[in-house]
JSON list of C-alpha atoms in Angstrom, two decimals:
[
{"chain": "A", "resi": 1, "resn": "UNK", "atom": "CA", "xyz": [6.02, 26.20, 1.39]},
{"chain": "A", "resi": 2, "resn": "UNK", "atom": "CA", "xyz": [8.12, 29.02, 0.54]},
{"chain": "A", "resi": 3, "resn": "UNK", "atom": "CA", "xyz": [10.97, 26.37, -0.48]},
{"chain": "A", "resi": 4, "resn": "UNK", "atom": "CA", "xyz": [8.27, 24.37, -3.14]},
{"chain": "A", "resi": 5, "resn": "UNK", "atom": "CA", "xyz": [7.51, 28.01, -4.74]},
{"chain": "A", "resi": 6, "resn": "UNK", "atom": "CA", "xyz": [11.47, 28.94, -5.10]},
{"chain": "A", "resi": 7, "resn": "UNK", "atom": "CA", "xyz": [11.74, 25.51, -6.43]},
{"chain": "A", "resi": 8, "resn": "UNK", "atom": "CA", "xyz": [9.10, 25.50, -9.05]},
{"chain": "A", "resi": 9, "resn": "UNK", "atom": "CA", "xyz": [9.74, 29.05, -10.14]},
{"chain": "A", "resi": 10, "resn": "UNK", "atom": "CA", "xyz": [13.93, 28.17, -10.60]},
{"chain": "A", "resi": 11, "resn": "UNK", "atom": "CA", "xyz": [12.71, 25.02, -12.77]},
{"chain": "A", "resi": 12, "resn": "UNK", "atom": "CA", "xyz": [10.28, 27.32, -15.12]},
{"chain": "A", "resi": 13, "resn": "UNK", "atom": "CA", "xyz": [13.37, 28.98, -15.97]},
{"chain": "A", "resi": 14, "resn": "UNK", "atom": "CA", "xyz": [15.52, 26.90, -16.01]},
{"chain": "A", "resi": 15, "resn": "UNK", "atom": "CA", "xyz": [13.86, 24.36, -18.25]},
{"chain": "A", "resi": 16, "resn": "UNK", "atom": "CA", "xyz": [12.13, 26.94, -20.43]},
{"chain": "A", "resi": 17, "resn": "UNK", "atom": "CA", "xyz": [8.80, 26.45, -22.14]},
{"chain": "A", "resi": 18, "resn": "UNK", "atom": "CA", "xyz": [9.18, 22.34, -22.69]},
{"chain": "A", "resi": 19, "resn": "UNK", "atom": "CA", "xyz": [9.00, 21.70, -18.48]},
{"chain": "A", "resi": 20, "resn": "UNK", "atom": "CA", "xyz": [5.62, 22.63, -16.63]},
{"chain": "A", "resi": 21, "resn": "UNK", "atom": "CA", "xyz": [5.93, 22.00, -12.58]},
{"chain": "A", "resi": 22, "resn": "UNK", "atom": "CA", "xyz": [3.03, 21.89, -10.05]},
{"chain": "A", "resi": 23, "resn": "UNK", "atom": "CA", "xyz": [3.00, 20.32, -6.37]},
{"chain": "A", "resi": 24, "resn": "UNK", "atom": "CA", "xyz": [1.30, 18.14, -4.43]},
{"chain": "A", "resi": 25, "resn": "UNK", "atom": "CA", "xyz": [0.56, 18.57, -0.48]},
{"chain": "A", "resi": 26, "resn": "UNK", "atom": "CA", "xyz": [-1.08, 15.92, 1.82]},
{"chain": "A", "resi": 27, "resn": "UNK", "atom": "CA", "xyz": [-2.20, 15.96, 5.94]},
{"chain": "A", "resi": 28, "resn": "UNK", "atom": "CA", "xyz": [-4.32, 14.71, 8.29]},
{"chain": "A", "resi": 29, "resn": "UNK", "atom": "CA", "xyz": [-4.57, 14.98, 12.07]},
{"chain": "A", "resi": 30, "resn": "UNK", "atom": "CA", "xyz": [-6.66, 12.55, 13.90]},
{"chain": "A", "resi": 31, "resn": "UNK", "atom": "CA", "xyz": [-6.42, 10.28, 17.54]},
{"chain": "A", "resi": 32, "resn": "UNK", "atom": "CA", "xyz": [-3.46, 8.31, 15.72]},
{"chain": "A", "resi": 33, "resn": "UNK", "atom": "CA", "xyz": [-0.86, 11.05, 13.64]},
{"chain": "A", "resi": 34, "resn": "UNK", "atom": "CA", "xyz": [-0.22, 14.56, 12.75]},
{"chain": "A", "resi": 35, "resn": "UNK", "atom": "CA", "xyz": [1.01, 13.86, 9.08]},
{"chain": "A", "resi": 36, "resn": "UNK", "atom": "CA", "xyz": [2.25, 16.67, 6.46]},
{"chain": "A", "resi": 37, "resn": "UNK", "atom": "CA", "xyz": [3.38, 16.18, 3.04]},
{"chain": "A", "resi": 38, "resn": "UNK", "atom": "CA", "xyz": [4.40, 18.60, 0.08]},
{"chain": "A", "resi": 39, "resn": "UNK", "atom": "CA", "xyz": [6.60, 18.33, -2.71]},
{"chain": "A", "resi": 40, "resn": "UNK", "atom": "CA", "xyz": [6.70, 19.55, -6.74]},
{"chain": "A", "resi": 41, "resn": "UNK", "atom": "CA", "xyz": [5.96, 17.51, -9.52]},
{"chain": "A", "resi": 42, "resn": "UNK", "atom": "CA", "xyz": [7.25, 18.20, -12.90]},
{"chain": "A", "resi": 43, "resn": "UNK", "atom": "CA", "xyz": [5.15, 17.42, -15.71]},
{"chain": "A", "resi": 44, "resn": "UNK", "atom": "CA", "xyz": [6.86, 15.29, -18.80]},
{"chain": "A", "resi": 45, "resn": "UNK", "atom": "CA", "xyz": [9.71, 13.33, -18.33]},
{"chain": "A", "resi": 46, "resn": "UNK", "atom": "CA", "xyz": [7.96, 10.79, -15.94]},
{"chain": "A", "resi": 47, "resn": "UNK", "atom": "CA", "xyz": [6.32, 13.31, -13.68]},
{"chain": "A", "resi": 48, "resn": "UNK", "atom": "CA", "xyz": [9.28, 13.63, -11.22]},
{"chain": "A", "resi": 49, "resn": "UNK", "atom": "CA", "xyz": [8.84, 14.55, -8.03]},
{"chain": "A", "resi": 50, "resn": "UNK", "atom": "CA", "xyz": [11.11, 17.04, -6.31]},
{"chain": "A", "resi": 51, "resn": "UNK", "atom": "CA", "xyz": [11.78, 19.09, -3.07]},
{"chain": "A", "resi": 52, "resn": "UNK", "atom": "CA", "xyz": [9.94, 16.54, -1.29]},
{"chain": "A", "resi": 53, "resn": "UNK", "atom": "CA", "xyz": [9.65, 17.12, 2.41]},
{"chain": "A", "resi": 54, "resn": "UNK", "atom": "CA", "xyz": [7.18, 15.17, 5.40]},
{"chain": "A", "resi": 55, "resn": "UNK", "atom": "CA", "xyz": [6.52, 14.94, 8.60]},
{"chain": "A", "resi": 56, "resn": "UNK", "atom": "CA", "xyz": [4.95, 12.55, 11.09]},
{"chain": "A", "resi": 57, "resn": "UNK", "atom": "CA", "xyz": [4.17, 12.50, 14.84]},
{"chain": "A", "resi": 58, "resn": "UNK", "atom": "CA", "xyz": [2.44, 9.22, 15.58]},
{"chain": "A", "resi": 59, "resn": "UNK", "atom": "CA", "xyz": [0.51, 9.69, 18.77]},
{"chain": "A", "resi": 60, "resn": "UNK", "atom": "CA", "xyz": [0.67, 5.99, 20.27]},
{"chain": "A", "resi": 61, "resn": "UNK", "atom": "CA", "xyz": [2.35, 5.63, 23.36]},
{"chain": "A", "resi": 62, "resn": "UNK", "atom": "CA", "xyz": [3.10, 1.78, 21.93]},
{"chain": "A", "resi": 63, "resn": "UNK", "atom": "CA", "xyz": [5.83, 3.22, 19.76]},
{"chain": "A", "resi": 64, "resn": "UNK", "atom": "CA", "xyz": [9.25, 3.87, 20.81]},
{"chain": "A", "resi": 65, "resn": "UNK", "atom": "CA", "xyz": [10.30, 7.27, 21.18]},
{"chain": "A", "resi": 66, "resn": "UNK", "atom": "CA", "xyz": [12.88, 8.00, 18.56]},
{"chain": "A", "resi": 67, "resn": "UNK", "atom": "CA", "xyz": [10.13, 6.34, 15.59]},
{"chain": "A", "resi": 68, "resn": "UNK", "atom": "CA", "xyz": [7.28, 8.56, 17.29]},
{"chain": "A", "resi": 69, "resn": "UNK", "atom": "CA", "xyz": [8.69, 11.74, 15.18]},
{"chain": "A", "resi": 70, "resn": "UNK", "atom": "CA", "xyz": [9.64, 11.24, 11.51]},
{"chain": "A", "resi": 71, "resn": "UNK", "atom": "CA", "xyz": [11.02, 13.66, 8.96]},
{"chain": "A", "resi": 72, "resn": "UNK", "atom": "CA", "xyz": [10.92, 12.48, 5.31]},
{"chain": "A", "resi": 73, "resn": "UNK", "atom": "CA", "xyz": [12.79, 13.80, 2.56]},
{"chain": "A", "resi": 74, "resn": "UNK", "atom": "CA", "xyz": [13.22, 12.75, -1.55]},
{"chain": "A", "resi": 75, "resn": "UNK", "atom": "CA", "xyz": [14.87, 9.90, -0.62]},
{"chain": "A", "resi": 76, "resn": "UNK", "atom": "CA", "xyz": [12.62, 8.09, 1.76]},
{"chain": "A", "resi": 77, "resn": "UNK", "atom": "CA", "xyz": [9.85, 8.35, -1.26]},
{"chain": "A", "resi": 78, "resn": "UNK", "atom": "CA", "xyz": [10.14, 4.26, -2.05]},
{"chain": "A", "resi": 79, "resn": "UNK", "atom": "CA", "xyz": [7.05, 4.80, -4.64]},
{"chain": "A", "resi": 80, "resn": "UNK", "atom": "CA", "xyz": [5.19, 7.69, -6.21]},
{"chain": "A", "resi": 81, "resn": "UNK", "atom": "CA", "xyz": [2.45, 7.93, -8.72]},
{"chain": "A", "resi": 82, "resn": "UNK", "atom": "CA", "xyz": [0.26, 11.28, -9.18]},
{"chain": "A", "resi": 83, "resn": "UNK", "atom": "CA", "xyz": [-1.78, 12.08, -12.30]},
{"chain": "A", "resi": 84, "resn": "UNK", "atom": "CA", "xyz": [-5.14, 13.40, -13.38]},
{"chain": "A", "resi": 85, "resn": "UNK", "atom": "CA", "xyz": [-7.22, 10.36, -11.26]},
{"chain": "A", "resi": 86, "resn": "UNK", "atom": "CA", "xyz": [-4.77, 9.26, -8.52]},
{"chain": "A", "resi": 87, "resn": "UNK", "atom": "CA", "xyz": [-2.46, 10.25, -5.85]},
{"chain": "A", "resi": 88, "resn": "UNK", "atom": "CA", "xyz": [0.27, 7.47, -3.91]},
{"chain": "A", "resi": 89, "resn": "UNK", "atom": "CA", "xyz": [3.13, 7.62, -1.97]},
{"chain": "A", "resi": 90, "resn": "UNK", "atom": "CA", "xyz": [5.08, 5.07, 0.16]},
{"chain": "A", "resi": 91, "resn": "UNK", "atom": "CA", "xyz": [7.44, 6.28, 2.23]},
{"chain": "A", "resi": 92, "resn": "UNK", "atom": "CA", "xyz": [9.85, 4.51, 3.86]},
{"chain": "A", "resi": 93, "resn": "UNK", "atom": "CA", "xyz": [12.22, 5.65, 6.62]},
{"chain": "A", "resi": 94, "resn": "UNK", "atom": "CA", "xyz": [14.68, 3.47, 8.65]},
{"chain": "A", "resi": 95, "resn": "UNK", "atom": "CA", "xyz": [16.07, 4.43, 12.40]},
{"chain": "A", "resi": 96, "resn": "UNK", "atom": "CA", "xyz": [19.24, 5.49, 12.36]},
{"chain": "A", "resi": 97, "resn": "UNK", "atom": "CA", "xyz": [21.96, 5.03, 14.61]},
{"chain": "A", "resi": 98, "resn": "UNK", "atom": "CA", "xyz": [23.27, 1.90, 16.21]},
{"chain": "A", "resi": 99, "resn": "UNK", "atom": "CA", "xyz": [19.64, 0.89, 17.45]},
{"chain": "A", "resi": 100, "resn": "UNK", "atom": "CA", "xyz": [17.71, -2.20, 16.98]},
{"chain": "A", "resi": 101, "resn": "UNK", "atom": "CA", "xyz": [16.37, -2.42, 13.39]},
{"chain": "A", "resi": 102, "resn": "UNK", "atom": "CA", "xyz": [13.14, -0.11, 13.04]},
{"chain": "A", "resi": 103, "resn": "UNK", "atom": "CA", "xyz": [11.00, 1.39, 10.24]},
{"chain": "A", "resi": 104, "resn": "UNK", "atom": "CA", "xyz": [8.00, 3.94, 9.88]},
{"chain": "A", "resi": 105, "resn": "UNK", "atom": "CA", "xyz": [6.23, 3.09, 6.60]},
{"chain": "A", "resi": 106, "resn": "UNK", "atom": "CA", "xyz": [2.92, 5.08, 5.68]},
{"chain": "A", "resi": 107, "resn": "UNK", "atom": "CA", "xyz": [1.09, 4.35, 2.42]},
{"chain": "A", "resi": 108, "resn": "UNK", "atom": "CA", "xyz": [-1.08, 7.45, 0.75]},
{"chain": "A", "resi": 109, "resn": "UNK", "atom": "CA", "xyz": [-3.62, 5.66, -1.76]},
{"chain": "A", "resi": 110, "resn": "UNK", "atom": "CA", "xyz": [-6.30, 8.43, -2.86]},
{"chain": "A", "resi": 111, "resn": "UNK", "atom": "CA", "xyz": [-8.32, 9.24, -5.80]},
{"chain": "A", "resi": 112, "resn": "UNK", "atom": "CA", "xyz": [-9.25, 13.10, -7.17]},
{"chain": "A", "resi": 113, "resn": "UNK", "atom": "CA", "xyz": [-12.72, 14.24, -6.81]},
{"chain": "A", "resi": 114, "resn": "UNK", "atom": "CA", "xyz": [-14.49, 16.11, -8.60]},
{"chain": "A", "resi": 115, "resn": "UNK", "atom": "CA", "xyz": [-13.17, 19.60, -7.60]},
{"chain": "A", "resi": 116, "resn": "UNK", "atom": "CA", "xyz": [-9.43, 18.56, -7.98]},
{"chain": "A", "resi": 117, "resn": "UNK", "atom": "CA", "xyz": [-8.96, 17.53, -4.78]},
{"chain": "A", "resi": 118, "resn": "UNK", "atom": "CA", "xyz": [-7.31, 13.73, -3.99]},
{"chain": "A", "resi": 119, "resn": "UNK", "atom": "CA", "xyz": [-9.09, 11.85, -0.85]},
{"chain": "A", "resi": 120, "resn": "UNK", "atom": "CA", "xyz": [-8.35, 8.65, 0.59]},
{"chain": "A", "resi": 121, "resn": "UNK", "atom": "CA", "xyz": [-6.85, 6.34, 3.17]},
{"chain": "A", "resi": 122, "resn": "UNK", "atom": "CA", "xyz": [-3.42, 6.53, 4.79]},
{"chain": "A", "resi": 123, "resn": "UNK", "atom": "CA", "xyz": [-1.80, 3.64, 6.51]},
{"chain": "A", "resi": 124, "resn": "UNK", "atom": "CA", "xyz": [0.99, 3.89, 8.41]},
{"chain": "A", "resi": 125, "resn": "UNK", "atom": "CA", "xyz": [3.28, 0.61, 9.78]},
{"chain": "A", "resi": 126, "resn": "UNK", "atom": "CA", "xyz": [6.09, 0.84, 12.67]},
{"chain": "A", "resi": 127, "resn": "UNK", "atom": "CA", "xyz": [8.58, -2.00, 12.77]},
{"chain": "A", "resi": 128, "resn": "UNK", "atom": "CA", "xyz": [10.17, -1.87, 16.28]},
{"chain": "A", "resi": 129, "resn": "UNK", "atom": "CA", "xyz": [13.10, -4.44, 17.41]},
{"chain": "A", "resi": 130, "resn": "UNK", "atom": "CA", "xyz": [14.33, -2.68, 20.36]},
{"chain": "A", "resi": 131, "resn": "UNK", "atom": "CA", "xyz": [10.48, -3.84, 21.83]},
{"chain": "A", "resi": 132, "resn": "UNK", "atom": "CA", "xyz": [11.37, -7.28, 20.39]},
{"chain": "A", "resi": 133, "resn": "UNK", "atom": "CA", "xyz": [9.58, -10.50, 22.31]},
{"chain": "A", "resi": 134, "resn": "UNK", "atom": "CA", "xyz": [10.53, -13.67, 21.69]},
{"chain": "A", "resi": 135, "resn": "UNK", "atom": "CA", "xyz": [12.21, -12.62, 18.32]},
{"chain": "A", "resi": 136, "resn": "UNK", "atom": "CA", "xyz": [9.10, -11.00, 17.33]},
{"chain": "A", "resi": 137, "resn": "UNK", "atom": "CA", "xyz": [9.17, -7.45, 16.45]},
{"chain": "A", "resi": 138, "resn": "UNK", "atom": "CA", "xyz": [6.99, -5.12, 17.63]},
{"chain": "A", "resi": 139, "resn": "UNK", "atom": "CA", "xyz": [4.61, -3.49, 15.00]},
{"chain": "A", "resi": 140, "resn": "UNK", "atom": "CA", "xyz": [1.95, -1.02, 15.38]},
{"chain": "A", "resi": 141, "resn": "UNK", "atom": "CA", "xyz": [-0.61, -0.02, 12.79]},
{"chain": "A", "resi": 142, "resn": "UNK", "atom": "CA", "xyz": [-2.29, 3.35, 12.19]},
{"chain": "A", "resi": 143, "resn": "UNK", "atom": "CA", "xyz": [-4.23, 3.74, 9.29]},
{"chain": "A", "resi": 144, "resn": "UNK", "atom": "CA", "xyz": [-7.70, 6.46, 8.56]},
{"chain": "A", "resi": 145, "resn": "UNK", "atom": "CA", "xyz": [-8.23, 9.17, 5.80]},
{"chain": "A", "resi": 146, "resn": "UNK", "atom": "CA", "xyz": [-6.16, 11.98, 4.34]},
{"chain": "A", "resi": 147, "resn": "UNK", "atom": "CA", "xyz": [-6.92, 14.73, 1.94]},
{"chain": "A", "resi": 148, "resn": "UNK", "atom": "CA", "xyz": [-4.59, 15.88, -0.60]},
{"chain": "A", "resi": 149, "resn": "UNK", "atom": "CA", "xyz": [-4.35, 18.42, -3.33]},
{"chain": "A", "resi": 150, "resn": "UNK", "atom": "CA", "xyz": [-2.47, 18.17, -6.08]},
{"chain": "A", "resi": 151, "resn": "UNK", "atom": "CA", "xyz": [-1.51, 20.44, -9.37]}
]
C-alpha cells in the first residue's frame, strides 16, 4: 500500500495540475481463494492503470502446486476497465519454467453501489497440462463474490 501512495503522490507532481490519480483495491477470501488486488488509476489519457500488484492462493488440492500461489503484476493485466459504474480485470498469468503449459486466469466483473463501493463476481480458471489425461488438460474452476473499492 505504501508503494500505490509513493506512486500516486510522484505522478501529482510530476504531471502537474492536468493528471488526477486514484486506485483501485479488490479481495475476497472464501472455501476456494485468498485473492488481493491494488493498483492506481490515472484519470485522462485512457484511465491507465499503474503499479499494479495481486495475489492469489487457490485453496484446491486439484491444482498443481506451483499454479496454487500466483503473483500478478502490470503485465499479467490482459484487460482493464474502471469508471464511475464498473470495475473489470482479467488477469492472465502463464507458468513459467520448462513445465507443461499452465495458466491461472481470474475475471473481476463488478458494478459500484451506491456508497462507492464496486461488488461482484470473480471467476477464476486453471489450465493444467502436467495433470494432462488423454490429451485433455486439466482445468479447475473457482468462481464467488468480491468487493472492491475504487477512486
Amino acid at each position: 500500500m505504501r508503494r500505490l501512495v509513493v506512486s500516486l503522490a510522484m505522478v501529482a507532481l510530476l504531471g502537474g495540475a492536468a493528471v488526477a490519480a486514484g486506485g483501485i483495491s479488490c479481495a475476497v477470501e472464501d472455501d476456494g481463494v485468498v485473492l488481493s488486488l491494488e493498483g492506481g488509476v490515472t484519470y485522462g489519457m485512457g484511465g491507465a492503470l499503474f503499479n499494479f500488484a495481486g495475489q492469489a492462493g487457490l485453496r484446491s488440492e486439484k491444482i498443481t502446486g506451483d499454479l496454487r500461489a500466483s503473483s500478478f503484476g502490470r503485465e499479467h493485466v490482459a484487460q482493464y476497465w474502471f469508471d464511475d459504474r464498473e470495475l473489470k480485470l482479467r488477469l492472465y498469468r502463464e507458468r513459467e519454467g520448462d513445465a507443461p503449459h499452465g495458466y491461472v486466469e481470474i475475471v473481476l466483473e463488478t458494478i459500484a453501489d451506491r456508497d462507492g463501493s464496486y461488488r461482484g463476481d470473480y471467476a477464476v480458471t486453471v489450465y493444467d497440462m502436467t495433470e494432462a489425461a488423454n490429451g485433455e488438460a486439466a482445468t479447475e474452476e473457482i468462481s464467488g463474490a468480491i468487493a472492491c473499492s475504487g477512486e
